[in-house]
Amino acid sequence: ACSSKYVLSQMHPMWQGPLAVPGGDRQSPIDIVVRKSIFDSELKPLVTKYDPQTCQQIWNNGYSFLVEYDDTTDKSTLQGGPLQDKFRLCQFHFHWGETNSWGSEHTLDKRLFPAELHLVHWNSDKYSLFEEAVMEDNGLAVIGVFLKVGKRHEGLQKLVDALPAIRHKGSVVEFTRFDPGCLLPSNTEDYWTYHGSLTTPPLTESVTWIIMKQHIEVSHDQLAVFRSLLFTSAEEDVQKSMVNNFRVQQPLRGRAVRSSFT
Ligand code: BO1
Ligand code: ZN
């Protein structure tokens, strides 16, 4: 076994260089092998209480676009499911591919989806800031939702309409009154859960992942607008399309993936 607390992660084309990251035994994303997941009757339905008034801004961070929420109070929270504590929403973002054949970070029996939504929450019962929670075992909870190509998603369209204003890395615009609950599938009772990590630096192993069984549908045109974003800033002379912003799959290393359904 590796005795060092730190391992060198693989070089990632979008990261600045190789990074020393904690652990290595519970990294994300993973392939969910459906027939190996373990039904747990103790897993409760998710309880999301999202206040659209806490929505603040949307920005291009050079890796994805982030919709950020005011997380100074418990106004937008996640409870229940596999969680003992209350978690506060701080942001959501997506990962997607250059075509509809891939783009998700998690996979189901090796099946790829064109995109994946991540709703990021931190434990406000135990910690007072994201920065504190991100270092801790039970610090974060991220909901993952797969996107499939089909009919246009009405809720997503308000977001899509804001994207041309944040085409370049580093651009930010005000974005308010967006209810993140509109991006959840109708059935939030069925999900898989496992212990993992953030999928971009700092890659800390602080995340309870909750992956929804039901996907949401978005149109090809809506995903095309995601792909019109840029990894590059306005100052750079060679523009790079923001596509394939997902991490490669990580080994399960004996972890259990539990399901809330049979
Ligand atoms: S993900 O959901 O595993 N893809 C993921 C990966 C990285 C972060 C969040 C979620 N990073 C952090 C940044 C912080 C920032 C926070 C909330 O997101 O490291 O600086 O405050 O936006
Ligand atoms: Zn993510």
XYZ file of C-alpha atoms and ligand atoms in Angstrom:
285
model
C 0.000 0.000 0.000
C 1.060 3.580 -0.583
C 2.106 5.141 2.712
C 2.219 8.704 1.480
C -0.821 10.871 2.051
C -0.092 12.556 -1.293
C 0.011 11.117 -4.769
C 0.695 12.690 -8.117
C -2.493 12.940 -10.116
C -2.432 12.406 -13.823
C -1.667 15.413 -15.978
C -4.875 16.920 -17.237
C -4.859 19.002 -20.427
C -6.902 21.785 -18.829
C -5.058 21.947 -15.531
C -1.884 23.957 -15.114
C 0.327 20.912 -14.566
C 0.665 17.770 -12.475
C -0.625 18.305 -8.976
C -0.055 16.728 -5.605
C -3.471 15.680 -4.393
C -4.590 14.091 -1.163
C -5.431 10.418 -0.960
C -6.092 8.582 -4.159
C -8.339 5.910 -2.675
C -11.673 7.608 -3.215
C -11.373 9.692 -6.364
C -14.190 10.640 -8.760
C -15.720 10.181 -11.262
C -16.409 6.428 -11.496
C -18.311 3.993 -13.673
C -21.463 2.866 -11.852
C -21.903 -0.854 -12.462
C -25.636 -1.059 -12.007
C -25.911 -4.747 -11.030
C -23.097 -4.366 -8.470
C -24.742 -1.463 -6.674
C -26.188 -2.373 -3.295
C -29.801 -1.530 -2.423
C -29.971 0.233 0.947
C -33.487 0.547 2.380
C -32.185 3.166 4.849
C -31.582 5.657 2.052
C -34.193 8.419 2.274
C -35.669 10.659 -0.410
C -33.711 13.826 -1.125
C -35.095 17.032 0.327
C -34.078 20.123 -1.650
C -35.218 23.575 -0.529
C -33.890 26.021 -3.062
C -34.627 29.757 -2.891
C -34.226 31.317 -6.374
C -33.524 34.664 -4.625
C -30.096 33.352 -3.570
C -28.969 33.117 -7.199
C -26.306 35.753 -7.862
C -24.188 35.417 -10.965
C -22.988 33.260 -13.804
C -19.362 33.088 -14.858
C -16.924 31.313 -17.119
C -14.113 29.996 -14.913
C -12.101 28.615 -17.841
C -13.290 25.074 -17.188
C -17.096 25.300 -17.132
C -19.741 27.933 -16.510
C -20.784 28.296 -12.886
C -24.082 29.600 -11.566
C -23.284 30.840 -8.076
C -25.601 31.176 -5.079
C -25.367 33.272 -1.929
C -24.298 30.680 0.643
C -23.989 32.941 3.672
C -27.252 31.600 5.123
C -29.239 28.331 4.984
C -31.704 29.579 2.337
C -30.923 26.979 -0.339
C -30.264 23.580 1.163
C -30.098 19.852 0.596
C -30.988 17.304 3.267
C -32.037 13.680 3.459
C -30.933 11.030 1.005
C -27.720 9.507 2.401
C -26.968 12.695 4.383
C -27.118 13.178 8.167
C -26.478 16.919 8.056
C -27.809 19.966 6.238
C -25.846 21.070 3.161
C -25.927 24.534 1.559
C -25.968 25.102 -2.207
C -23.031 27.206 -3.447
C -23.004 26.647 -7.216
C -23.916 24.404 -10.089
C -22.111 23.728 -13.347
C -21.933 21.172 -16.150
C -19.422 18.958 -17.941
C -19.959 18.144 -21.637
C -18.396 16.712 -24.789
C -17.609 18.007 -28.252
C -20.276 15.676 -29.664
C -23.359 14.034 -28.171
C -21.516 10.692 -27.886
C -19.693 11.594 -24.671
C -19.253 14.353 -22.098
C -20.490 13.042 -18.732
C -18.030 12.338 -15.928
C -19.883 9.442 -14.334
C -21.048 6.560 -16.535
C -23.706 3.853 -16.107
C -22.395 0.412 -17.095
C -19.795 2.292 -19.171
C -22.586 4.200 -20.938
C -21.630 7.819 -21.554
C -24.059 10.754 -21.608
C -23.584 13.970 -23.590
C -23.403 16.079 -20.416
C -23.677 15.991 -16.621
C -24.973 18.610 -14.177
C -23.325 19.042 -10.751
C -25.138 20.849 -7.916
C -22.467 21.558 -5.308
C -23.347 21.838 -1.581
C -21.291 22.087 1.640
C -22.056 20.931 5.169
C -23.348 24.001 7.032
C -24.179 22.010 10.189
C -20.481 21.260 10.746
C -18.612 24.058 8.923
C -18.961 27.771 8.325
C -17.380 28.131 4.867
C -16.967 26.064 1.703
C -13.180 26.434 2.083
C -13.348 24.706 5.459
C -15.756 21.963 4.356
C -13.782 21.130 1.195
C -10.968 19.666 3.334
C -13.209 17.372 5.384
C -14.520 13.841 4.962
C -18.189 14.720 5.173
C -17.764 18.273 3.958
C -19.490 18.297 0.546
C -22.486 16.764 -1.203
C -22.796 16.955 -4.987
C -25.917 15.935 -6.918
C -25.132 14.617 -10.400
C -27.765 14.606 -13.143
C -27.201 13.117 -16.602
C -28.329 15.084 -19.647
C -29.616 13.366 -22.777
C -30.405 14.937 -26.130
C -34.100 15.183 -26.900
C -36.618 17.946 -26.544
C -35.700 21.460 -25.481
C -35.530 22.043 -21.697
C -37.550 25.146 -20.847
C -35.866 25.742 -17.475
C -32.389 25.449 -18.961
C -33.147 27.996 -21.691
C -32.803 31.012 -19.351
C -29.276 29.807 -18.667
C -28.503 29.136 -22.319
C -29.617 32.692 -23.159
C -27.041 34.076 -20.692
C -24.086 32.138 -22.128
C -23.150 34.438 -25.054
C -22.357 37.152 -22.459
C -19.764 34.928 -20.740
C -18.140 33.397 -23.807
C -14.585 34.107 -22.629
C -12.759 32.773 -19.587
C -13.077 35.149 -16.648
C -16.277 36.859 -17.747
C -19.054 37.286 -15.202
C -22.596 38.616 -15.469
C -25.366 39.111 -12.964
C -27.799 36.197 -13.027
C -30.714 36.202 -10.625
C -33.881 34.376 -9.590
C -32.933 31.060 -11.164
C -34.473 28.035 -9.440
C -31.920 25.193 -9.612
C -34.714 22.770 -8.723
C -36.027 23.109 -12.273
C -32.970 21.162 -13.472
C -33.725 18.102 -11.339
C -35.540 15.126 -12.894
C -39.152 14.561 -11.802
C -38.136 11.488 -9.805
C -35.512 12.350 -7.176
C -36.222 9.294 -5.020
C -34.086 6.977 -7.144
C -30.339 7.580 -6.988
C -26.945 5.987 -6.439
C -24.565 7.260 -3.768
C -20.885 6.719 -2.999
C -17.953 8.476 -1.313
C -15.660 10.289 -3.703
C -13.808 13.468 -4.534
C -14.032 16.717 -6.443
C -13.338 16.020 -10.132
C -11.158 19.111 -10.644
C -8.462 20.562 -8.399
C -8.265 20.544 -5.423
C -9.591 16.935 -5.980
C -10.185 16.599 -2.247
C -11.894 13.408 -1.062
C -14.684 15.222 0.704
C -17.716 14.492 -1.469
C -20.815 12.391 -0.899
C -21.922 11.864 -4.490
C -25.641 11.496 -5.242
C -26.199 10.438 -8.854
C -29.793 10.630 -10.054
C -31.147 7.577 -11.864
C -33.446 9.648 -14.070
C -31.848 11.916 -16.661
C -33.126 15.250 -17.974
C -33.605 16.053 -21.640
C -32.106 19.050 -23.412
C -32.014 19.869 -27.116
C -29.015 19.509 -29.392
C -29.210 23.289 -29.970
C -28.981 23.995 -26.235
C -25.853 21.827 -25.952
C -24.429 23.565 -29.033
C -24.554 26.849 -27.072
C -22.567 25.188 -24.225
C -19.969 24.267 -26.880
C -19.770 27.860 -28.131
C -18.140 28.890 -24.818
C -14.354 29.257 -24.730
C -11.612 27.926 -22.429
C -9.625 31.016 -23.396
C -9.787 34.654 -22.323
C -10.442 37.623 -24.631
C -6.691 38.438 -24.567
C -5.525 35.108 -25.973
C -5.102 35.001 -29.748
C -5.905 31.320 -30.275
C -9.468 30.570 -29.167
C -10.200 27.152 -27.707
C -13.767 25.835 -27.577
C -14.960 24.737 -24.169
C -15.665 21.052 -24.834
C -14.607 17.758 -23.223
C -14.286 19.399 -19.799
C -14.629 16.113 -17.920
C -12.154 14.098 -15.870
C -11.265 10.531 -16.848
C -12.712 7.723 -14.753
C -11.036 6.759 -11.511
C -10.664 3.304 -9.900
C -13.407 2.215 -7.482
C -10.857 0.643 -5.092
C -13.375 -1.482 -3.215
C -15.853 1.295 -2.527
C -19.553 0.488 -2.257
C -22.057 2.157 -4.550
C -25.458 2.083 -2.864
C -28.842 2.533 -4.524
C -32.033 3.934 -3.015
C -34.158 1.710 -5.289
C -34.442 -1.934 -6.392
S -17.136 18.901 -9.000
O -18.552 19.042 -8.754
O -16.512 17.734 -8.397
N -16.862 18.841 -10.573
C -16.351 20.308 -8.334
C -15.015 20.465 -8.587
C -14.358 21.563 -8.057
C -15.004 22.493 -7.282
C -16.367 22.325 -7.039
C -17.040 21.227 -7.567
N -14.254 23.527 -6.832
C -14.563 24.539 -5.897
C -13.426 25.534 -5.876
C -13.672 26.610 -4.860
C -15.061 27.198 -4.998
C -16.068 26.069 -4.993
C -17.495 26.531 -5.037
O -15.806 25.155 -6.032
O -12.222 24.872 -5.543
O -12.704 27.629 -4.961
O -15.323 28.113 -3.929
O -17.783 27.249 -6.218
Zn -18.415 19.047 -11.775
